[in-house]
Coordinates of C-alpha atoms in Angstrom, one line a residue:
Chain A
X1050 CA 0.0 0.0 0.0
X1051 CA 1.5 3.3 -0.9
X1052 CA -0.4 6.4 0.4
X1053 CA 1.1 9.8 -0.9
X1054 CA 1.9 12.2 2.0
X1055 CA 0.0 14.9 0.3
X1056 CA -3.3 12.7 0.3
X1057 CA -5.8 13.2 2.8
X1058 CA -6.7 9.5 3.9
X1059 CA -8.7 8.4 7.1
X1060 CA -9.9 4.8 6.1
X1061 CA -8.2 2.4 7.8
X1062 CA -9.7 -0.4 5.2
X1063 CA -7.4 0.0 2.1
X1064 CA -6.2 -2.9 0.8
X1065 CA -2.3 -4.1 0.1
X1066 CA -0.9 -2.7 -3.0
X1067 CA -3.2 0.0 -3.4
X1068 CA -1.8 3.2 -4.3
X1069 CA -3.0 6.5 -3.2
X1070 CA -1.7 10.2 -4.7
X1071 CA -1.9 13.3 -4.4
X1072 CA -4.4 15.6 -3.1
X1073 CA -6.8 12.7 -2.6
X1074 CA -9.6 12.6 0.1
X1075 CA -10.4 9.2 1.2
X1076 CA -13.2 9.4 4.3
X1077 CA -13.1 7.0 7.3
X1078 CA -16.2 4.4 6.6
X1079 CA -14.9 3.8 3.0
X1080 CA -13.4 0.2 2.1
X1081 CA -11.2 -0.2 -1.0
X1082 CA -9.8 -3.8 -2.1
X1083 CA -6.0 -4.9 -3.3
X1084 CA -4.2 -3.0 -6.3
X1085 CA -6.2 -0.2 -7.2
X1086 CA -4.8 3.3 -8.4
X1087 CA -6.7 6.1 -6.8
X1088 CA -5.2 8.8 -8.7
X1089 CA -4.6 13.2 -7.5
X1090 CA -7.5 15.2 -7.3
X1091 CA -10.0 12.3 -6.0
X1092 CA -12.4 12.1 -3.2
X1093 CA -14.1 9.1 -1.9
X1094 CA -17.0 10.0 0.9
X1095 CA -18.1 7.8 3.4
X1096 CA -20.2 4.6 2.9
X1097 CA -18.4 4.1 -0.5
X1098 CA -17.3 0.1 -0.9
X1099 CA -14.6 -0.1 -3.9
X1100 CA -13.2 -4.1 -5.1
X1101 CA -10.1 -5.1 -6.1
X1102 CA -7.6 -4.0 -9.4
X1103 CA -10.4 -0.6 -9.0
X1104 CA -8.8 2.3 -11.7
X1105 CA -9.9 6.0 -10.6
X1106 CA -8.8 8.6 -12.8
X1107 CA -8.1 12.1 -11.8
X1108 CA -11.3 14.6 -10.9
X1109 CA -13.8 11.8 -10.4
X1110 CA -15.7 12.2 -7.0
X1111 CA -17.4 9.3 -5.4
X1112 CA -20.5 9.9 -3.6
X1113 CA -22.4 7.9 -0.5
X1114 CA -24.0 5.2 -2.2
X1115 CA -22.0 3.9 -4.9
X1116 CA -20.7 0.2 -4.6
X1117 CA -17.6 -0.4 -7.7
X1118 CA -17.0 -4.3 -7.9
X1119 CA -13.6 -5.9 -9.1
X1120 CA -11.4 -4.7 -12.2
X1121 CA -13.4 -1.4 -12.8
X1122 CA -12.0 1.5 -14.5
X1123 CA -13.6 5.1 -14.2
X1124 CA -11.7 7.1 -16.5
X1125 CA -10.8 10.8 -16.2
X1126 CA -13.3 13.4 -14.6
X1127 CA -16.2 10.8 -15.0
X1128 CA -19.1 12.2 -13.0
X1129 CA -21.3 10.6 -10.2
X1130 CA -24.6 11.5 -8.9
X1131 CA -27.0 10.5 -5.9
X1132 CA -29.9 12.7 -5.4
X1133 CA -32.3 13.2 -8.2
X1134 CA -34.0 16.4 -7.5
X1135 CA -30.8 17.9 -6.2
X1136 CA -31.2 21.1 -3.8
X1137 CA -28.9 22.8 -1.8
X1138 CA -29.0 21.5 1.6
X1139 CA -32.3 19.5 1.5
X1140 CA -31.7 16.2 1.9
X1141 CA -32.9 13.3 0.3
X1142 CA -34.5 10.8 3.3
X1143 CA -32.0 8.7 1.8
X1144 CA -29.0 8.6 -1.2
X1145 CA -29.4 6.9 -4.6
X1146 CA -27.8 3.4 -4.5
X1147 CA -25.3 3.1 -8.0
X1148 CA -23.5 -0.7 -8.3
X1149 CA -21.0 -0.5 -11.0
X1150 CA -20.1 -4.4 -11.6
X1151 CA -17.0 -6.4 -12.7
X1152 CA -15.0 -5.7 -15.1
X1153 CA -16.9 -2.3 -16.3
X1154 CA -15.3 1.0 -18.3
X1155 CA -16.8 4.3 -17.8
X1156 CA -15.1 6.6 -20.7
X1157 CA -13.5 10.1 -20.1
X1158 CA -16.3 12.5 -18.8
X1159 CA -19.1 10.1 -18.5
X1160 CA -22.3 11.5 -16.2
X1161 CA -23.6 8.2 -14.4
X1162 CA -26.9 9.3 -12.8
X1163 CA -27.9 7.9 -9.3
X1164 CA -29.6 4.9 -8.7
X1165 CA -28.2 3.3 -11.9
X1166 CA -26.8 0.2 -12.7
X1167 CA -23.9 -0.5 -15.0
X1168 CA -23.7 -4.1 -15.9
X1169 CA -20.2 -6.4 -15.7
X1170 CA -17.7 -5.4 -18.8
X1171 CA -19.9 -3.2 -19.7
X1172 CA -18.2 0.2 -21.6
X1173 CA -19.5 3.8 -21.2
X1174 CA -18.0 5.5 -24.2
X1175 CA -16.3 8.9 -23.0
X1176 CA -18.6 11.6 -22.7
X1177 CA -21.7 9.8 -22.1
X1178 CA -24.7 10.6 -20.0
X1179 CA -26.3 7.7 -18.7
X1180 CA -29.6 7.8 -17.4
X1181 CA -30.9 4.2 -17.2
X1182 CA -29.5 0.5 -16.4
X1183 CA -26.9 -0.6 -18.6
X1184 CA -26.8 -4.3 -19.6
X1185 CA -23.7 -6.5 -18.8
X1186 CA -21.3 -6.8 -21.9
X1187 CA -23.2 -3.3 -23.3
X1188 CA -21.5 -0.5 -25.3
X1189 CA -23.3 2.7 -24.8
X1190 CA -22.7 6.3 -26.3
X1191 CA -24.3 9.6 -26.3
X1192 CA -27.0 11.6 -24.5
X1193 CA -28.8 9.9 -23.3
X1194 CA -26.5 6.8 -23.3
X1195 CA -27.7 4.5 -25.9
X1196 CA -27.0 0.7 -26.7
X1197 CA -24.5 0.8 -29.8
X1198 CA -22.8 -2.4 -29.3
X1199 CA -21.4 -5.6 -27.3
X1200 CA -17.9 -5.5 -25.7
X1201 CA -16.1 -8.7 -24.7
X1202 CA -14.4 -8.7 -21.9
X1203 CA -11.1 -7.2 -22.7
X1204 CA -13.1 -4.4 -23.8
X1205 CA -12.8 -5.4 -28.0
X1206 CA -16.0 -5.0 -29.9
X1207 CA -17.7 -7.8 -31.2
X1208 CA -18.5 -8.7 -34.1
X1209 CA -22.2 -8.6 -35.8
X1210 CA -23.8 -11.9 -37.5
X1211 CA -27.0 -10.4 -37.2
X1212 CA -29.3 -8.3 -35.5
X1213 CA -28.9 -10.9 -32.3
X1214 CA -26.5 -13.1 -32.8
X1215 CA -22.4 -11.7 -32.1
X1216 CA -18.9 -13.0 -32.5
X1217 CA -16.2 -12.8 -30.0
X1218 CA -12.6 -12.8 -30.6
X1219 CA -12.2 -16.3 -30.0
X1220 CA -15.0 -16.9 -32.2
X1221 CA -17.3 -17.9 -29.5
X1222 CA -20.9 -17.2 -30.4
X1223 CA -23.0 -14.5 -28.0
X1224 CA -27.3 -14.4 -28.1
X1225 CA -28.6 -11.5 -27.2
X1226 CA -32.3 -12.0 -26.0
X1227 CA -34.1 -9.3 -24.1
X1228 CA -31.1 -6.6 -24.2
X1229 CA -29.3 -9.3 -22.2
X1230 CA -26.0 -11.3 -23.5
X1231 CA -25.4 -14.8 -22.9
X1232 CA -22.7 -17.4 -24.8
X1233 CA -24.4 -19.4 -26.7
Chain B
X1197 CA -17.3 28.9 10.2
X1198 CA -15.1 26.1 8.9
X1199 CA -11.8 26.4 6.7
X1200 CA -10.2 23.2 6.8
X1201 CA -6.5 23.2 7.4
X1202 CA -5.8 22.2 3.8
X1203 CA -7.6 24.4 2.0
X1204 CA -6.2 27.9 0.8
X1205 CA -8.4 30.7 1.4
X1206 CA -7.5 34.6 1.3
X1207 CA -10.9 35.9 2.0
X1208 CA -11.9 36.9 4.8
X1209 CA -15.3 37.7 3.9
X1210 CA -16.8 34.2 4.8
X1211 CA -20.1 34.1 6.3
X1212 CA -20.9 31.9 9.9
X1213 CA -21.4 28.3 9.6
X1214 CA -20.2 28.1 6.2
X1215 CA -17.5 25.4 5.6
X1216 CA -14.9 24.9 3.2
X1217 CA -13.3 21.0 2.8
X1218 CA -9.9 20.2 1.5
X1219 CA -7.7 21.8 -1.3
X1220 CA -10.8 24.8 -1.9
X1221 CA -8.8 27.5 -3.4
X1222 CA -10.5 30.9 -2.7
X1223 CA -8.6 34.3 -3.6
X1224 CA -8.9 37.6 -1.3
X1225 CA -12.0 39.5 -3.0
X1226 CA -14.7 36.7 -2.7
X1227 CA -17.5 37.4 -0.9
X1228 CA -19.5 34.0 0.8
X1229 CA -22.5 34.1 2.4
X1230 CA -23.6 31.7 5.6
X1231 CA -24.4 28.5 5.8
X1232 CA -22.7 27.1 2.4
X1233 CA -20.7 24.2 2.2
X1234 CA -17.2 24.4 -0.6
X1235 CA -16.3 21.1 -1.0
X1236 CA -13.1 19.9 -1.5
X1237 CA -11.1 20.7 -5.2
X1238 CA -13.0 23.7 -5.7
X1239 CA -11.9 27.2 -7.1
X1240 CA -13.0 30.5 -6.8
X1241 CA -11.4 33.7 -8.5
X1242 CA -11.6 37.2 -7.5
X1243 CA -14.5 38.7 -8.4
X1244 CA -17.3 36.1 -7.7
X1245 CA -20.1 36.5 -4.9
X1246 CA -21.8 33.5 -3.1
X1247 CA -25.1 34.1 -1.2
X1248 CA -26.0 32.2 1.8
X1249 CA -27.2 28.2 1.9
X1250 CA -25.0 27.3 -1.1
X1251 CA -23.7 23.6 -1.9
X1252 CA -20.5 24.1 -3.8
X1253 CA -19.5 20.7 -5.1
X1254 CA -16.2 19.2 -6.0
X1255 CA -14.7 20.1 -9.4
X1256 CA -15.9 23.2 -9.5
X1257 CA -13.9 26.1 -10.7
X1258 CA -15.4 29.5 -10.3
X1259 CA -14.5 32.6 -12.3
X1260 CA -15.0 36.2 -12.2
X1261 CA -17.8 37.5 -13.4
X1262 CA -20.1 35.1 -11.9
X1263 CA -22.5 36.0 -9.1
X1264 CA -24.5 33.0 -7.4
X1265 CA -28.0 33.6 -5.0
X1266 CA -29.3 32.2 -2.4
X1267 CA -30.1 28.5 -2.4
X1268 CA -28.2 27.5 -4.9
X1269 CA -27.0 23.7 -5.6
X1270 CA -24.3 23.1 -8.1
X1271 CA -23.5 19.9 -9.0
X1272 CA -20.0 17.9 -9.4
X1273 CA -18.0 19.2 -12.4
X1274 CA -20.0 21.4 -13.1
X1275 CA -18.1 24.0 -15.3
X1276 CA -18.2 27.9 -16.1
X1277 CA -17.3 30.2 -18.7
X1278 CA -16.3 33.7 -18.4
X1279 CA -14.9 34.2 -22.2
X1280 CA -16.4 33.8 -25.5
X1281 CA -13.7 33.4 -27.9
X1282 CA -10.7 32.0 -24.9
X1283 CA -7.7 32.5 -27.0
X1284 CA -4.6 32.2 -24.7
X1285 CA -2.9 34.8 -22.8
X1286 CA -5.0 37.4 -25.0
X1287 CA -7.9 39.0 -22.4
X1288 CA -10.9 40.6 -22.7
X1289 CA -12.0 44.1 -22.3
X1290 CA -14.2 42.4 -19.6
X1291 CA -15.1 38.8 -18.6
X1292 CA -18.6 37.7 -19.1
X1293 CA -21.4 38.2 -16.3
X1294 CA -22.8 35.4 -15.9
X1295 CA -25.8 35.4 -12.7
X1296 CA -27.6 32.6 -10.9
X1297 CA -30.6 32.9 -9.1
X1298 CA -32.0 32.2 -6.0
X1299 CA -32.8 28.4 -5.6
X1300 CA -31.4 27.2 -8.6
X1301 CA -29.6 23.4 -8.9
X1302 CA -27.2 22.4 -11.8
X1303 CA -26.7 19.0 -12.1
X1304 CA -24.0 17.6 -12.2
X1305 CA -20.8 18.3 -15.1
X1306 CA -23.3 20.7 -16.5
X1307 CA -21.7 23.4 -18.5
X1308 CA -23.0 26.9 -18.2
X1309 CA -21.5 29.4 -20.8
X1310 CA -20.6 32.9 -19.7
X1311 CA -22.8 35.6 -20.3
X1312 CA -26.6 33.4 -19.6
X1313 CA -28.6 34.0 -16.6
X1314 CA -30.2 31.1 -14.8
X1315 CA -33.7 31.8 -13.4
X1316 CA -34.8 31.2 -10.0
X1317 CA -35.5 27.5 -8.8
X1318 CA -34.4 26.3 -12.3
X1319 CA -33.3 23.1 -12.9
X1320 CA -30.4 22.2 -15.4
X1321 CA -30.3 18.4 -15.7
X1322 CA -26.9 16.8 -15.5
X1323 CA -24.2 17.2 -18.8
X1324 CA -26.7 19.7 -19.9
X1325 CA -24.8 22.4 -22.2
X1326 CA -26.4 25.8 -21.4
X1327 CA -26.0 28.4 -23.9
X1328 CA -29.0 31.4 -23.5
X1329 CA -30.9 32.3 -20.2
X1330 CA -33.1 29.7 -18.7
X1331 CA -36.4 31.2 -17.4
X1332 CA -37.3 30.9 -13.9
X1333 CA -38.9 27.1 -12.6
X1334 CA -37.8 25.4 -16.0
X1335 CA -36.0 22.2 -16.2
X1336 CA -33.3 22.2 -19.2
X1337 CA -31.7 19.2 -20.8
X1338 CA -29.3 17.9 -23.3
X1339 CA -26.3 20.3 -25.8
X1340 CA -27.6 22.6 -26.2
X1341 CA -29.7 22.9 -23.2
X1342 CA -33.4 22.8 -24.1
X1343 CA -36.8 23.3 -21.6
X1344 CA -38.1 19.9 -21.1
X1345 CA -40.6 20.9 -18.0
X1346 CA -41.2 23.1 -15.1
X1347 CA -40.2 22.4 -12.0
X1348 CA -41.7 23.5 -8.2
X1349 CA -39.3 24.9 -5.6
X1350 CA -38.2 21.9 -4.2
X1351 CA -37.5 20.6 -8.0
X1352 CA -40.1 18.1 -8.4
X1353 CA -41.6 18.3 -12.1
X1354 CA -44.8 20.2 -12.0
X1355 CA -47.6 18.0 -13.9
X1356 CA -48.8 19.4 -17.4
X1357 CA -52.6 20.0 -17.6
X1358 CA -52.4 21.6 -21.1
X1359 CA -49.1 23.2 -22.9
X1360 CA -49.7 26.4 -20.8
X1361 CA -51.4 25.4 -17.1
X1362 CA -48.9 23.2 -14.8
X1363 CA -50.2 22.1 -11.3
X1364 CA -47.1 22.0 -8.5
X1365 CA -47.4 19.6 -5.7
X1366 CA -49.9 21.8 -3.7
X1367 CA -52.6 21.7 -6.7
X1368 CA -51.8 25.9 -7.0
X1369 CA -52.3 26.4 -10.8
X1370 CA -49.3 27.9 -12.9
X1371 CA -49.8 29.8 -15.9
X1372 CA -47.0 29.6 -18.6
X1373 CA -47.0 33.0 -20.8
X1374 CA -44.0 33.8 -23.2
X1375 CA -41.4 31.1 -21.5
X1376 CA -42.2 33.4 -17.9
X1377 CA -44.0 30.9 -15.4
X1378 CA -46.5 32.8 -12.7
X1379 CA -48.8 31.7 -10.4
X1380 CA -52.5 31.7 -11.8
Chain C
X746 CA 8.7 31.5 -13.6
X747 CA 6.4 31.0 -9.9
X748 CA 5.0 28.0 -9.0
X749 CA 3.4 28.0 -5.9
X750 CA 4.5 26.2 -2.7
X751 CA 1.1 24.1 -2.6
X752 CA 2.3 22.2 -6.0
X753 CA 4.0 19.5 -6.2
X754 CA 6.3 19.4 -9.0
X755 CA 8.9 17.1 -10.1
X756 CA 9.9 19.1 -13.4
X757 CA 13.2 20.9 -13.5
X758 CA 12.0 21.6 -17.3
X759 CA 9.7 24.2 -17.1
X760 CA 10.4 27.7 -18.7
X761 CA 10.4 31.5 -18.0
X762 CA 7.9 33.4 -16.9
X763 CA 5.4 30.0 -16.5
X764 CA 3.4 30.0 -13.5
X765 CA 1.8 26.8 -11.5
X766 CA -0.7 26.9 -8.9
X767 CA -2.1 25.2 -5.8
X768 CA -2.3 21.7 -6.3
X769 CA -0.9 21.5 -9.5
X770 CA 0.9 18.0 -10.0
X771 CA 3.4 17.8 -12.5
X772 CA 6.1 14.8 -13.1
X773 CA 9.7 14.7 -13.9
X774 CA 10.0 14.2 -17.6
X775 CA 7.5 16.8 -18.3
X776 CA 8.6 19.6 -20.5
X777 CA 6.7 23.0 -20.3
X778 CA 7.8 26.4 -22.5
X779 CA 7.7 30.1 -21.3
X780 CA 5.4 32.0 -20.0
X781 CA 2.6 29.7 -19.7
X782 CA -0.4 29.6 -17.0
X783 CA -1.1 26.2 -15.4
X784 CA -3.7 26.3 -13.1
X785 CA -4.7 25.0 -9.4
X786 CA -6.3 21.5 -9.4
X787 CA -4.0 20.0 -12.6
X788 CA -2.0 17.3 -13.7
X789 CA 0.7 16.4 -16.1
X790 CA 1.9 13.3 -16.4
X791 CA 5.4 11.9 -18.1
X792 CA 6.3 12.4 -21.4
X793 CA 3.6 15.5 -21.6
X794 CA 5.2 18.4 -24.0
X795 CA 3.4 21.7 -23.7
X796 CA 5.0 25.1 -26.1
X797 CA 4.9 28.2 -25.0
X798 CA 2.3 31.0 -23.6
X799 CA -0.1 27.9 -22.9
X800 CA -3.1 28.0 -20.6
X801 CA -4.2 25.0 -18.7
X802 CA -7.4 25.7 -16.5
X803 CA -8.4 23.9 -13.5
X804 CA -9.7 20.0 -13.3
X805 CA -7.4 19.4 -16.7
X806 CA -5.2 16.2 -16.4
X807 CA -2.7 15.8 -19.3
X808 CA -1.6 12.0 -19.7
X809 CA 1.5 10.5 -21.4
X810 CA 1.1 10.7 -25.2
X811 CA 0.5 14.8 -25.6
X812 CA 2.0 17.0 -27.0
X813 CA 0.6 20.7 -26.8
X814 CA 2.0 23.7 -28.9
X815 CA 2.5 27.0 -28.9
X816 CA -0.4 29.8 -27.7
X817 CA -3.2 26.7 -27.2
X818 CA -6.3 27.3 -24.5
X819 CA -7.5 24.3 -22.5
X820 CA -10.6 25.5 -20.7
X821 CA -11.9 24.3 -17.7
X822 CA -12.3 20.5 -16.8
X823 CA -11.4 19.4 -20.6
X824 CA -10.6 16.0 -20.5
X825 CA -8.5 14.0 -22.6
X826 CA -7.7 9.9 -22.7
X827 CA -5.4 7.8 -24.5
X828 CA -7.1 4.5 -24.2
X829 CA -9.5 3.0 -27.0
X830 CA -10.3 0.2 -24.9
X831 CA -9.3 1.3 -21.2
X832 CA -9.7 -1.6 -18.8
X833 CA -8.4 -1.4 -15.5
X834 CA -4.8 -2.3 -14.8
X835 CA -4.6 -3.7 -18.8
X836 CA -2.1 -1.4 -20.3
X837 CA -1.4 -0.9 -24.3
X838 CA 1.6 -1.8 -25.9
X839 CA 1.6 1.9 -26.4
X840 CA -0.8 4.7 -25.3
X841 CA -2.4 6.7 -28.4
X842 CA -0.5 9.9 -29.5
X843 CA -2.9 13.6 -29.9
X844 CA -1.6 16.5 -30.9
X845 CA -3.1 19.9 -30.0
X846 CA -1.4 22.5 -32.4
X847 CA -0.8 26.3 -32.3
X848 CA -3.3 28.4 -31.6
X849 CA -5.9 26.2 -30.7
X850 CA -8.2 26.9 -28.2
X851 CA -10.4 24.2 -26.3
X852 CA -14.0 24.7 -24.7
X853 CA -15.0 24.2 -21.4
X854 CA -15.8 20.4 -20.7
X855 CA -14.9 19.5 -23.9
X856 CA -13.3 15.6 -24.5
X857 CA -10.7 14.6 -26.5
X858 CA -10.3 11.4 -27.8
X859 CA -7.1 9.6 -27.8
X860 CA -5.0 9.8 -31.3
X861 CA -7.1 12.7 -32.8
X862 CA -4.9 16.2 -34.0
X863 CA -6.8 19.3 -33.5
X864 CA -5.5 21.4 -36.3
X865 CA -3.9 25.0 -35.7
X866 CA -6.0 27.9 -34.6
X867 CA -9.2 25.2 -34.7
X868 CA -11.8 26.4 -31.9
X869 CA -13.4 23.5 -29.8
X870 CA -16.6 24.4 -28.2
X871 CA -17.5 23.9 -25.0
X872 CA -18.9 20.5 -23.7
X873 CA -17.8 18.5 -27.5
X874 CA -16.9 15.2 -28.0
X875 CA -13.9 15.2 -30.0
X876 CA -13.6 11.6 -32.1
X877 CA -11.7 12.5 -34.9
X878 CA -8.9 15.0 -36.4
X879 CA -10.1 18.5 -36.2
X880 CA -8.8 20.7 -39.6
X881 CA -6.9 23.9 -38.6
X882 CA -9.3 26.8 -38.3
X883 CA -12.4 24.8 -37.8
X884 CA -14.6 25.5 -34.9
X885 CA -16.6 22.4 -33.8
X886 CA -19.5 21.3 -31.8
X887 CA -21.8 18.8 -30.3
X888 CA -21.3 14.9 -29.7
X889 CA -19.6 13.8 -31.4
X890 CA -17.9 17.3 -32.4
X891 CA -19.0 18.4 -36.0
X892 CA -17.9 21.6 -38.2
X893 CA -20.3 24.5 -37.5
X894 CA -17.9 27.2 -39.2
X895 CA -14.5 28.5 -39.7
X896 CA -12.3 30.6 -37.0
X897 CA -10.1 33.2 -37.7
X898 CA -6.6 33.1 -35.5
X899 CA -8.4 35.2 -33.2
X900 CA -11.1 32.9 -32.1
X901 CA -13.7 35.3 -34.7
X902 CA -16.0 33.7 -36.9
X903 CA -15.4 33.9 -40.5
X904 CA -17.9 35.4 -42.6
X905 CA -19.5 32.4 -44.9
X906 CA -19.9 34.1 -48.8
X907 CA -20.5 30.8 -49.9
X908 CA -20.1 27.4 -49.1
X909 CA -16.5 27.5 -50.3
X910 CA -15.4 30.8 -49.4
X911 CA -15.1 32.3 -46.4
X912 CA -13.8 36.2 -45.7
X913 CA -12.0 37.2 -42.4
X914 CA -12.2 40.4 -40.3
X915 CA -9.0 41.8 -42.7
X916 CA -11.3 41.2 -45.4
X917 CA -9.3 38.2 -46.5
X918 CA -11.0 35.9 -48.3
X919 CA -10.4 32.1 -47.6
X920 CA -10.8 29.1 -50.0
X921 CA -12.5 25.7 -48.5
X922 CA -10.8 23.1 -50.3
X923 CA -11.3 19.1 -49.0
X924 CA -11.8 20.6 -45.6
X925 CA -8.9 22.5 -45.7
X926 CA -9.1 26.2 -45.5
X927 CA -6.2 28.5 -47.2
X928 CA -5.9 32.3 -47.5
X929 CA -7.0 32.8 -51.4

C-alpha cells in the first residue's frame, strides 16, 4: 500500500498494493480492495465500498452510495450523482444506490446518474450521460447513453452476425435475447 | 465557520457556519455568504459572490464575473465560462457576467457558458450544455440545453394539464405566458 | 517562472515566466515552455510536451502521449484519454499519441479522444466530444464534435460568402478546399 503524504486519507480499510496520490480525500467508513490506483485530485466519501484492481482517474468524486465491484476502470473526470431532484441542503431521506459491476469501463467525462446500474464489462463511451440500467457486456454512447454495441471482456468490440447473434474474438458465439447477452 | 486546514483561502469575507473542505482555493475579493458548504477541489477567482445556503461541489472552478444567490446547488464538475472566444494569454476588455438565481440546482458536469442567466428555482439536468438564459422554474436538458418541463421549488416536475397550465405539488395552478411561469 | 509552494512538481524543465498553482501536479519528464499559465487543481503526467504561452485551467489532467504547442487554451475541466479500450490495470503496448497545435483553443468540458490532432488555430466548443482529427481553423460542436464554421486566429467567426469561401475580419478571403481552408 502506498499512500502519498500529500493525500488526505482516514480509512483504515485499504487494501495491500493500493496506491493512493496526491491531493486525494479518502473518508473513514470507505473500504477499497488490493491494487487499485486512486489517482490526484480524487475524493471518496463515506459509505463508498470499492473491489479489487479498481482504476480512478483524476477529478472523479465518489458519492455515499455507490458500490464499484472488481477490475473497474472510471476514466478521467467521470461524474457521479445521488440525489435526483438535487437542492442545496435538502436532503434526500436517503442517497441513490449506484452498483458498477466487474469488469466495467466508464469513458473520459461520462455523467452516471444515481440509482443506476452498469452491468459487468460493460463500456461507457467517453462523454456519455447515462440515465438508465446498462446491460452486462453493453457499449453505450451519447446523451442519453444508448446501446450501440457488445464489448467482450477485454473491452474489443464484437462482431455482428445479425441483429442478435455476435462474434467474440475467439470466435465464441454471443445471443442476445431481451437486451441481455449470454454465450451461446 | 469552517476552513479546513488544507484548504487555501485569502478571503476573509466568509459568512458563519459556512464550511470549506480540503484543497478549496479561494482568492482575497470573494465574498461568501452563511451557511454554504465548498467542497473539496474547488476554485474560486476574485470577483465572484456567493449568497447564503450554497452547496459548492467538488470540481468546480469559479471565475469572475459570476455572481450565485441564495439556495443555490451546483452539482460535481460542473463548469463555467467567463470568455467567449478563450484564445490564450490574449484577455478581454471584460469577462462575461454570468448570474444565478436564487434556488437554482445544476446538475451535475453541467456546463453553463458565460454571459446566460439562470432563473430562480431552475433546474439544469446533468451534462446539460447551457447556452441562452433559462427562465425561472424550467428544467433544461441535453447540448444545447433545451426546456423539457417546469419544475416547483423543491425541484419536483410540476404535472402538465395543457401546454400552458402546470399544477405543482400543492394543486396551485401555474400559468406559462411567453417562457415566464407565474402563479394563476 | 512561480509555482506555488502548494504544487508538487517534479519538473526541472519548465520555462520563464510560466506559473503553477495550488495543487498543481506535475512529473519529472515533463517539459513545459515560457510564460505559460497552469492552473490550481491540474495534472501532467510523463512524457507530456506543452510550447509556449499555454493555458491549462483547473480540473485538466494531461496523460502521457500529448504534446501541446504553442499559444493553445485548455478550458476548464477538458478531459483527454489515451485509451480505445481502457480496462483497469490492462495497459497498451503503447498509449495513443494527440496532438493539439498552435493556436488552438479548447471549450470548457470538452473531451478529447485519444489519437485525434486538432489542427492549428481550430476552436473547440465547449462541452464537444472530440472523435476524430479537427482541420486547422475549424470550430466544432456537439457529440460527437462536427464543423459549425470557420475561426479566424483570433477565435472570430469567418464570414460564410458561400459554401467555399469564407472572408476574415481583414477582409481576407479564404478558400475551402477538402476541408482545408487556405488564405485565397
Amino acid at each position: 500500500m502506498m499512500i502519498h503524504a500529500l493525500a488526505d486519507v482516514k480509512s483504515k480499510q485499504i487494501g495491500k498494493d493500493t496506491r493512493v496520490w496526491q491531493f486525494a480525500v479518502i473518508m473513514e467508513d470507505v473500504i477499497i480492495g488490493e491494487n487499485c490506483n486512486v489517482n490526484c485530485h480524487t475524493f471518496i466519501e463515506n459509505g463508498v465500498r470499492i473491489g479489487n484492481n479498481v482504476t480512478v482517474k483524476s477529478g472523479v468524486y465518489l458519492w455515499t452510495g455507490l458500490s464499484i465491484a472488481d477490475d473497474v476502470f472510471i476514466g478521467p473526470n467521470v461524474t457521479f450523482t445521488n440525489d435526483k431532484y438535487p437542492r442545496s441542503k435538502q436532503y434526500p431521506d436517503e442517497f441513490q444506490h449506484t452498483r458498477i459491476d466487474k469488469g466495467v469501463s466508464i469513458g473520459a467525462g461520462a455523467i452516471i446518474l444515481g440509482g443506476t446500474n452498469i452491468g459487468k464489462y460493460a463500456l461507457v463511451a467517453a462523454g456519455s450521460v447515462v440515465t438508465k440500467a446498462v446491460p452486462a457486456h453493453a457499449m453505450v454512447m451519447g446523451n442519453p447513453a444508448k446501446i450501440v454495441g457488445w464489448v467482450d471482456t477485454d473491452g474489443t468490440k464484437m462482431t455482428a452476425l445479425n441483429e442478435n447473434t455476435f462474434l467474440d474474438k475467439a470466435n465464441q458465439k454471443w445471443i442476445l435475447n431481451n437486451n441481455e447477452l449470454n454465450k451461446q
